[in-house]
Amino acid sequence: MSASVVDNTVSSGNSSVAIPTDISGQILDLDEDDDLEVFSKDTSTTQTDGSSFNASMQTSPASMINQYKFEEEEEDADTKDIFVTVDNPESHVTAIETYITYRVETKTTRSEFDSSEFEVRRRYQDFLWLKGRLEEAHPTLIVHPLPEKFVMKGMVERFNEDFIETRRRALHKFLNKIAEHPIFSSSEDFKIFLTAGSGELTSHKKQGPGFLSRMGETVKAVAAAVRGVRNRPQEFTDMQEYAEAFSQKISSLDKVTQRIVREQKEYLEELKECGPTYALWSQSEQELAEPLKNVAGCVDNCCKETEEQVKHLNDHLIPVLHEYVLCADTLKMRDELDKAEDRLEWANNALKTDWTRWQKVMRTDLRSAFIDTAERNVSYYEKCLAVWESFLQSQRTDAEGNGNVDSS
C-alpha cells in the first residue's frame, strides 16, 4: 500500500496518519533503518507565501555576476547520452515496516539498453547497494557519497516533507554523478539499478560479488599491505596532503555556514515581532500613525526577503558544502595506493585520472554554489535597500507637503 507524501498523510488500513511538520528534534544518529536516512539532521526550512517585495534597481551588481561563465559548466547536451531523474517519493506502510520509495526515470540513447526510456521505483537501501557495488568493483575510483544515516525516534511510521525532499535531492545528485562518470555509468550494476523490476533487482542483490568485485578486494588487500612503505611516490603524498587540507577547510566552512543560518533564523524570529509592534504603536500615536505603519510594512517586507534568504542557504549552499564534507572522507580512504607492486600500477593510474576529474567537478560545483549565493545575497540586500529607500522617499514627500523641508 502506498500513498504520495505530497498529501502529507500516510495511510495504514482504514486510518490516515498526518505527517508532522517538524521532526528536527526527534532524529537520532543510528544505523538501524537505512530508509529513514536524511542528508542533514536539521532540514526544516521556513516557508513563505510567495508574496515578496518586488523592487528593481536601474543598475545592479548582480548583472556583473551573471557575466561569469565557466567552461566546466557548459556541457554540450548533444554529447550526453543518459539522463536520470529522481522524483515522486511515496510512503509505504506494511505490517512490518514503513519506508519511502522514489521514482527513478531514465532516458538514454545507449545501445546496450533494451529501450530508450525506463521507470522504476527504488528505496534508499537500493541506492546503498549500488554504491557498495561500485566501490567493490572500482576501489581506486571516487564514488560520490550518499547522504548520512539518521532515523526518527519513535516515529518510524511518519515522515516530514522537508525531510524527504532533502533526501530526494541528494539521491538525485548521487545518480547524476554516477551517470556523468565515464566508468561508473557503464557499470552493469548501474544499468540493472536503472532498469530492473523490483523482483529482478532483489534477485541480483542476493548474488555474490562478481569478478570485478573480487579483483577490487584483491587490490584493497595489496594496497593495505604496502601502506607502510616509505618510498611512496610524491604525487600520492601530495594527494593525501591536499585531501587532509581540503577536509579541514570544507568542514570548517560547513560548520560556519550552518551557524550563520541558525543565527539568521533567530534574527528572523525577532524581526517578525517588530512589525506588529510598530503597527500596534501607530494606533496610539495619531501624529506618527502613518510613518509607524510604513515602518511596519517595511519590516514585514524585509522579513519575507530574509525568509527567502535563509531558505536559499538551506536548500542550495549548505547541501553542497556538506556533500563535499562527505566527499573529503571518501578521498582520505582512497589515498592508500602505492607503486610498490607492479600489479598496482593500473590502479594508481586510475586513481590519478579520477582524482583529476574529481577536482574539476568539485571546483565547478563549489564555484556554482558560491556564485549562486553571491547573486542571492546581492538580490536580498538590493530589495531590502529599496524597501527602506521607498520609506525615506515617502517621508521626504510628506515633509515637503507639510512645508517642513530641511534647508540643509
PDB file of N, CA and C in Angstrom, residues 254-298:
ATOM      1  N   ASP A 254      31.581  24.472   6.344  1.00  0.00           N
ATOM      2  CA  ASP A 254      30.261  23.871   6.547  1.00  0.00           C
ATOM      3  C   ASP A 254      29.704  24.242   7.918  1.00  0.00           C
ATOM      4  N   LYS A 255      30.535  24.131   8.950  1.00  0.00           N
ATOM      5  CA  LYS A 255      30.093  24.444  10.314  1.00  0.00           C
ATOM      6  C   LYS A 255      29.757  25.928  10.456  1.00  0.00           C
ATOM      7  N   VAL A 256      30.614  26.795   9.897  1.00  0.00           N
ATOM      8  CA  VAL A 256      30.376  28.236   9.992  1.00  0.00           C
ATOM      9  C   VAL A 256      29.091  28.624   9.272  1.00  0.00           C
ATOM     10  N   THR A 257      28.875  28.066   8.088  1.00  0.00           N
ATOM     11  CA  THR A 257      27.667  28.391   7.326  1.00  0.00           C
ATOM     12  C   THR A 257      26.411  27.930   8.059  1.00  0.00           C
ATOM     13  N   GLN A 258      26.461  26.754   8.650  1.00  0.00           N
ATOM     14  CA  GLN A 258      25.302  26.273   9.408  1.00  0.00           C
ATOM     15  C   GLN A 258      25.036  27.169  10.619  1.00  0.00           C
ATOM     16  N   ARG A 259      26.114  27.659  11.249  1.00  0.00           N
ATOM     17  CA  ARG A 259      25.937  28.565  12.386  1.00  0.00           C
ATOM     18  C   ARG A 259      25.337  29.890  11.932  1.00  0.00           C
ATOM     19  N   ILE A 260      25.777  30.396  10.772  1.00  0.00           N
ATOM     20  CA  ILE A 260      25.218  31.641  10.233  1.00  0.00           C
ATOM     21  C   ILE A 260      23.727  31.487   9.972  1.00  0.00           C
ATOM     22  N   VAL A 261      23.337  30.355   9.399  1.00  0.00           N
ATOM     23  CA  VAL A 261      21.924  30.126   9.104  1.00  0.00           C
ATOM     24  C   VAL A 261      21.109  30.064  10.395  1.00  0.00           C
ATOM     25  N   ARG A 262      21.638  29.404  11.413  1.00  0.00           N
ATOM     26  CA  ARG A 262      20.930  29.360  12.701  1.00  0.00           C
ATOM     27  C   ARG A 262      20.752  30.763  13.269  1.00  0.00           C
ATOM     28  N   GLU A 263      21.795  31.583  13.172  1.00  0.00           N
ATOM     29  CA  GLU A 263      21.711  32.946  13.693  1.00  0.00           C
ATOM     30  C   GLU A 263      20.735  33.791  12.872  1.00  0.00           C
ATOM     31  N   GLN A 264      20.696  33.568  11.559  1.00  0.00           N
ATOM     32  CA  GLN A 264      19.753  34.298  10.729  1.00  0.00           C
ATOM     33  C   GLN A 264      18.318  33.901  11.041  1.00  0.00           C
ATOM     34  N   LYS A 265      18.114  32.640  11.370  1.00  0.00           N
ATOM     35  CA  LYS A 265      16.772  32.202  11.767  1.00  0.00           C
ATOM     36  C   LYS A 265      16.339  32.886  13.063  1.00  0.00           C
ATOM     37  N   GLU A 266      17.279  32.997  14.001  1.00  0.00           N
ATOM     38  CA  GLU A 266      16.973  33.686  15.253  1.00  0.00           C
ATOM     39  C   GLU A 266      16.679  35.155  14.996  1.00  0.00           C
ATOM     40  N   TYR A 267      17.474  35.789  14.137  1.00  0.00           N
ATOM     41  CA  TYR A 267      17.242  37.190  13.768  1.00  0.00           C
ATOM     42  C   TYR A 267      15.869  37.351  13.127  1.00  0.00           C
ATOM     43  N   LEU A 268      15.507  36.407  12.261  1.00  0.00           N
ATOM     44  CA  LEU A 268      14.219  36.464  11.577  1.00  0.00           C
ATOM     45  C   LEU A 268      13.064  36.393  12.569  1.00  0.00           C
ATOM     46  N   GLU A 269      13.166  35.518  13.550  1.00  0.00           N
ATOM     47  CA  GLU A 269      12.097  35.400  14.536  1.00  0.00           C
ATOM     48  C   GLU A 269      11.922  36.698  15.323  1.00  0.00           C
ATOM     49  N   GLU A 270      13.035  37.353  15.648  1.00  0.00           N
ATOM     50  CA  GLU A 270      12.950  38.633  16.358  1.00  0.00           C
ATOM     51  C   GLU A 270      12.403  39.730  15.447  1.00  0.00           C
ATOM     52  N   LEU A 271      12.808  39.702  14.182  1.00  0.00           N
ATOM     53  CA  LEU A 271      12.324  40.699  13.225  1.00  0.00           C
ATOM     54  C   LEU A 271      10.819  40.585  13.031  1.00  0.00           C
ATOM     55  N   LYS A 272      10.312  39.377  13.075  1.00  0.00           N
ATOM     56  CA  LYS A 272       8.863  39.178  12.895  1.00  0.00           C
ATOM     57  C   LYS A 272       8.040  39.832  14.010  1.00  0.00           C
ATOM     58  N   GLU A 273       8.676  40.043  15.156  1.00  0.00           N
ATOM     59  CA  GLU A 273       7.965  40.674  16.264  1.00  0.00           C
ATOM     60  C   GLU A 273       7.930  42.192  16.131  1.00  0.00           C
ATOM     61  N   CYS A 274       8.826  42.749  15.310  1.00  0.00           N
ATOM     62  CA  CYS A 274       8.913  44.209  15.194  1.00  0.00           C
ATOM     63  C   CYS A 274       7.735  44.810  14.443  1.00  0.00           C
ATOM     64  N   GLY A 275       7.361  44.191  13.319  1.00  0.00           N
ATOM     65  CA  GLY A 275       6.279  44.733  12.510  1.00  0.00           C
ATOM     66  C   GLY A 275       4.995  44.943  13.287  1.00  0.00           C
ATOM     67  N   PRO A 276       4.478  43.900  13.950  1.00  0.00           N
ATOM     68  CA  PRO A 276       3.262  44.073  14.748  1.00  0.00           C
ATOM     69  C   PRO A 276       3.408  45.115  15.855  1.00  0.00           C
ATOM     70  N   THR A 277       4.622  45.243  16.400  1.00  0.00           N
ATOM     71  CA  THR A 277       4.845  46.235  17.458  1.00  0.00           C
ATOM     72  C   THR A 277       4.678  47.651  16.916  1.00  0.00           C
ATOM     73  N   TYR A 278       5.281  47.923  15.750  1.00  0.00           N
ATOM     74  CA  TYR A 278       5.109  49.238  15.124  1.00  0.00           C
ATOM     75  C   TYR A 278       3.652  49.489  14.766  1.00  0.00           C
ATOM     76  N   ALA A 279       2.980  48.461  14.228  1.00  0.00           N
ATOM     77  CA  ALA A 279       1.572  48.622  13.834  1.00  0.00           C
ATOM     78  C   ALA A 279       0.701  48.925  15.044  1.00  0.00           C
ATOM     79  N   LEU A 280       0.950  48.256  16.155  1.00  0.00           N
ATOM     80  CA  LEU A 280       0.182  48.493  17.371  1.00  0.00           C
ATOM     81  C   LEU A 280       0.455  49.882  17.926  1.00  0.00           C
ATOM     82  N   TRP A 281       1.695  50.300  17.844  1.00  0.00           N
ATOM     83  CA  TRP A 281       2.073  51.629  18.321  1.00  0.00           C
ATOM     84  C   TRP A 281       1.359  52.723  17.530  1.00  0.00           C
ATOM     85  N   SER A 282       1.186  52.502  16.236  1.00  0.00           N
ATOM     86  CA  SER A 282       0.554  53.522  15.386  1.00  0.00           C
ATOM     87  C   SER A 282      -0.886  53.824  15.812  1.00  0.00           C
ATOM     88  N   GLN A 283      -1.510  52.887  16.500  1.00  0.00           N
ATOM     89  CA  GLN A 283      -2.899  53.093  16.923  1.00  0.00           C
ATOM     90  C   GLN A 283      -3.020  54.097  18.063  1.00  0.00           C
ATOM     91  N   SER A 284      -1.921  54.317  18.768  1.00  0.00           N
ATOM     92  CA  SER A 284      -1.966  55.240  19.911  1.00  0.00           C
ATOM     93  C   SER A 284      -1.191  56.531  19.664  1.00  0.00           C
ATOM     94  N   GLU A 285      -0.613  56.697  18.484  1.00  0.00           N
ATOM     95  CA  GLU A 285       0.152  57.893  18.135  1.00  0.00           C
ATOM     96  C   GLU A 285      -0.405  58.474  16.837  1.00  0.00           C
ATOM     97  N   GLN A 286      -1.394  59.360  16.989  1.00  0.00           N
ATOM     98  CA  GLN A 286      -2.065  59.881  15.813  1.00  0.00           C
ATOM     99  C   GLN A 286      -1.116  60.643  14.886  1.00  0.00           C
ATOM    100  N   GLU A 287      -0.224  61.431  15.453  1.00  0.00           N
ATOM    101  CA  GLU A 287       0.675  62.236  14.645  1.00  0.00           C
ATOM    102  C   GLU A 287       1.733  61.380  13.921  1.00  0.00           C
ATOM    103  N   LEU A 288       2.039  60.241  14.499  1.00  0.00           N
ATOM    104  CA  LEU A 288       3.049  59.362  13.906  1.00  0.00           C
ATOM    105  C   LEU A 288       2.451  58.107  13.277  1.00  0.00           C
ATOM    106  N   ALA A 289       1.152  58.068  13.196  1.00  0.00           N
ATOM    107  CA  ALA A 289       0.473  56.847  12.744  1.00  0.00           C
ATOM    108  C   ALA A 289       0.954  56.388  11.371  1.00  0.00           C
ATOM    109  N   GLU A 290       1.019  57.314  10.421  1.00  0.00           N
ATOM    110  CA  GLU A 290       1.390  56.926   9.058  1.00  0.00           C
ATOM    111  C   GLU A 290       2.836  56.438   8.962  1.00  0.00           C
ATOM    112  N   PRO A 291       3.804  57.203   9.521  1.00  0.00           N
ATOM    113  CA  PRO A 291       5.196  56.693   9.483  1.00  0.00           C
ATOM    114  C   PRO A 291       5.355  55.341  10.174  1.00  0.00           C
ATOM    115  N   LEU A 292       4.660  55.164  11.307  1.00  0.00           N
ATOM    116  CA  LEU A 292       4.770  53.894  12.027  1.00  0.00           C
ATOM    117  C   LEU A 292       4.203  52.740  11.201  1.00  0.00           C
ATOM    118  N   LYS A 293       3.100  52.978  10.521  1.00  0.00           N
ATOM    119  CA  LYS A 293       2.521  51.941   9.660  1.00  0.00           C
ATOM    120  C   LYS A 293       3.469  51.603   8.510  1.00  0.00           C
ATOM    121  N   ASN A 294       4.101  52.656   7.972  1.00  0.00           N
ATOM    122  CA  ASN A 294       5.043  52.425   6.873  1.00  0.00           C
ATOM    123  C   ASN A 294       6.257  51.620   7.329  1.00  0.00           C
ATOM    124  N   VAL A 295       6.758  51.940   8.534  1.00  0.00           N
ATOM    125  CA  VAL A 295       7.881  51.177   9.076  1.00  0.00           C
ATOM    126  C   VAL A 295       7.475  49.716   9.266  1.00  0.00           C
ATOM    127  N   ALA A 296       6.261  49.513   9.788  1.00  0.00           N
ATOM    128  CA  ALA A 296       5.764  48.141   9.981  1.00  0.00           C
ATOM    129  C   ALA A 296       5.725  47.389   8.658  1.00  0.00           C
ATOM    130  N   GLY A 297       5.277  48.073   7.606  1.00  0.00           N
ATOM    131  CA  GLY A 297       5.239  47.440   6.290  1.00  0.00           C
ATOM    132  C   GLY A 297       6.630  47.123   5.764  1.00  0.00           C
ATOM    133  N   CYS A 298       7.591  48.032   5.979  1.00  0.00           N
ATOM    134  CA  CYS A 298       8.964  47.798   5.553  1.00  0.00           C
ATOM    135  C   CYS A 298       9.572  46.599   6.277  1.00  0.00           C
TER     136      CYS A 298
END
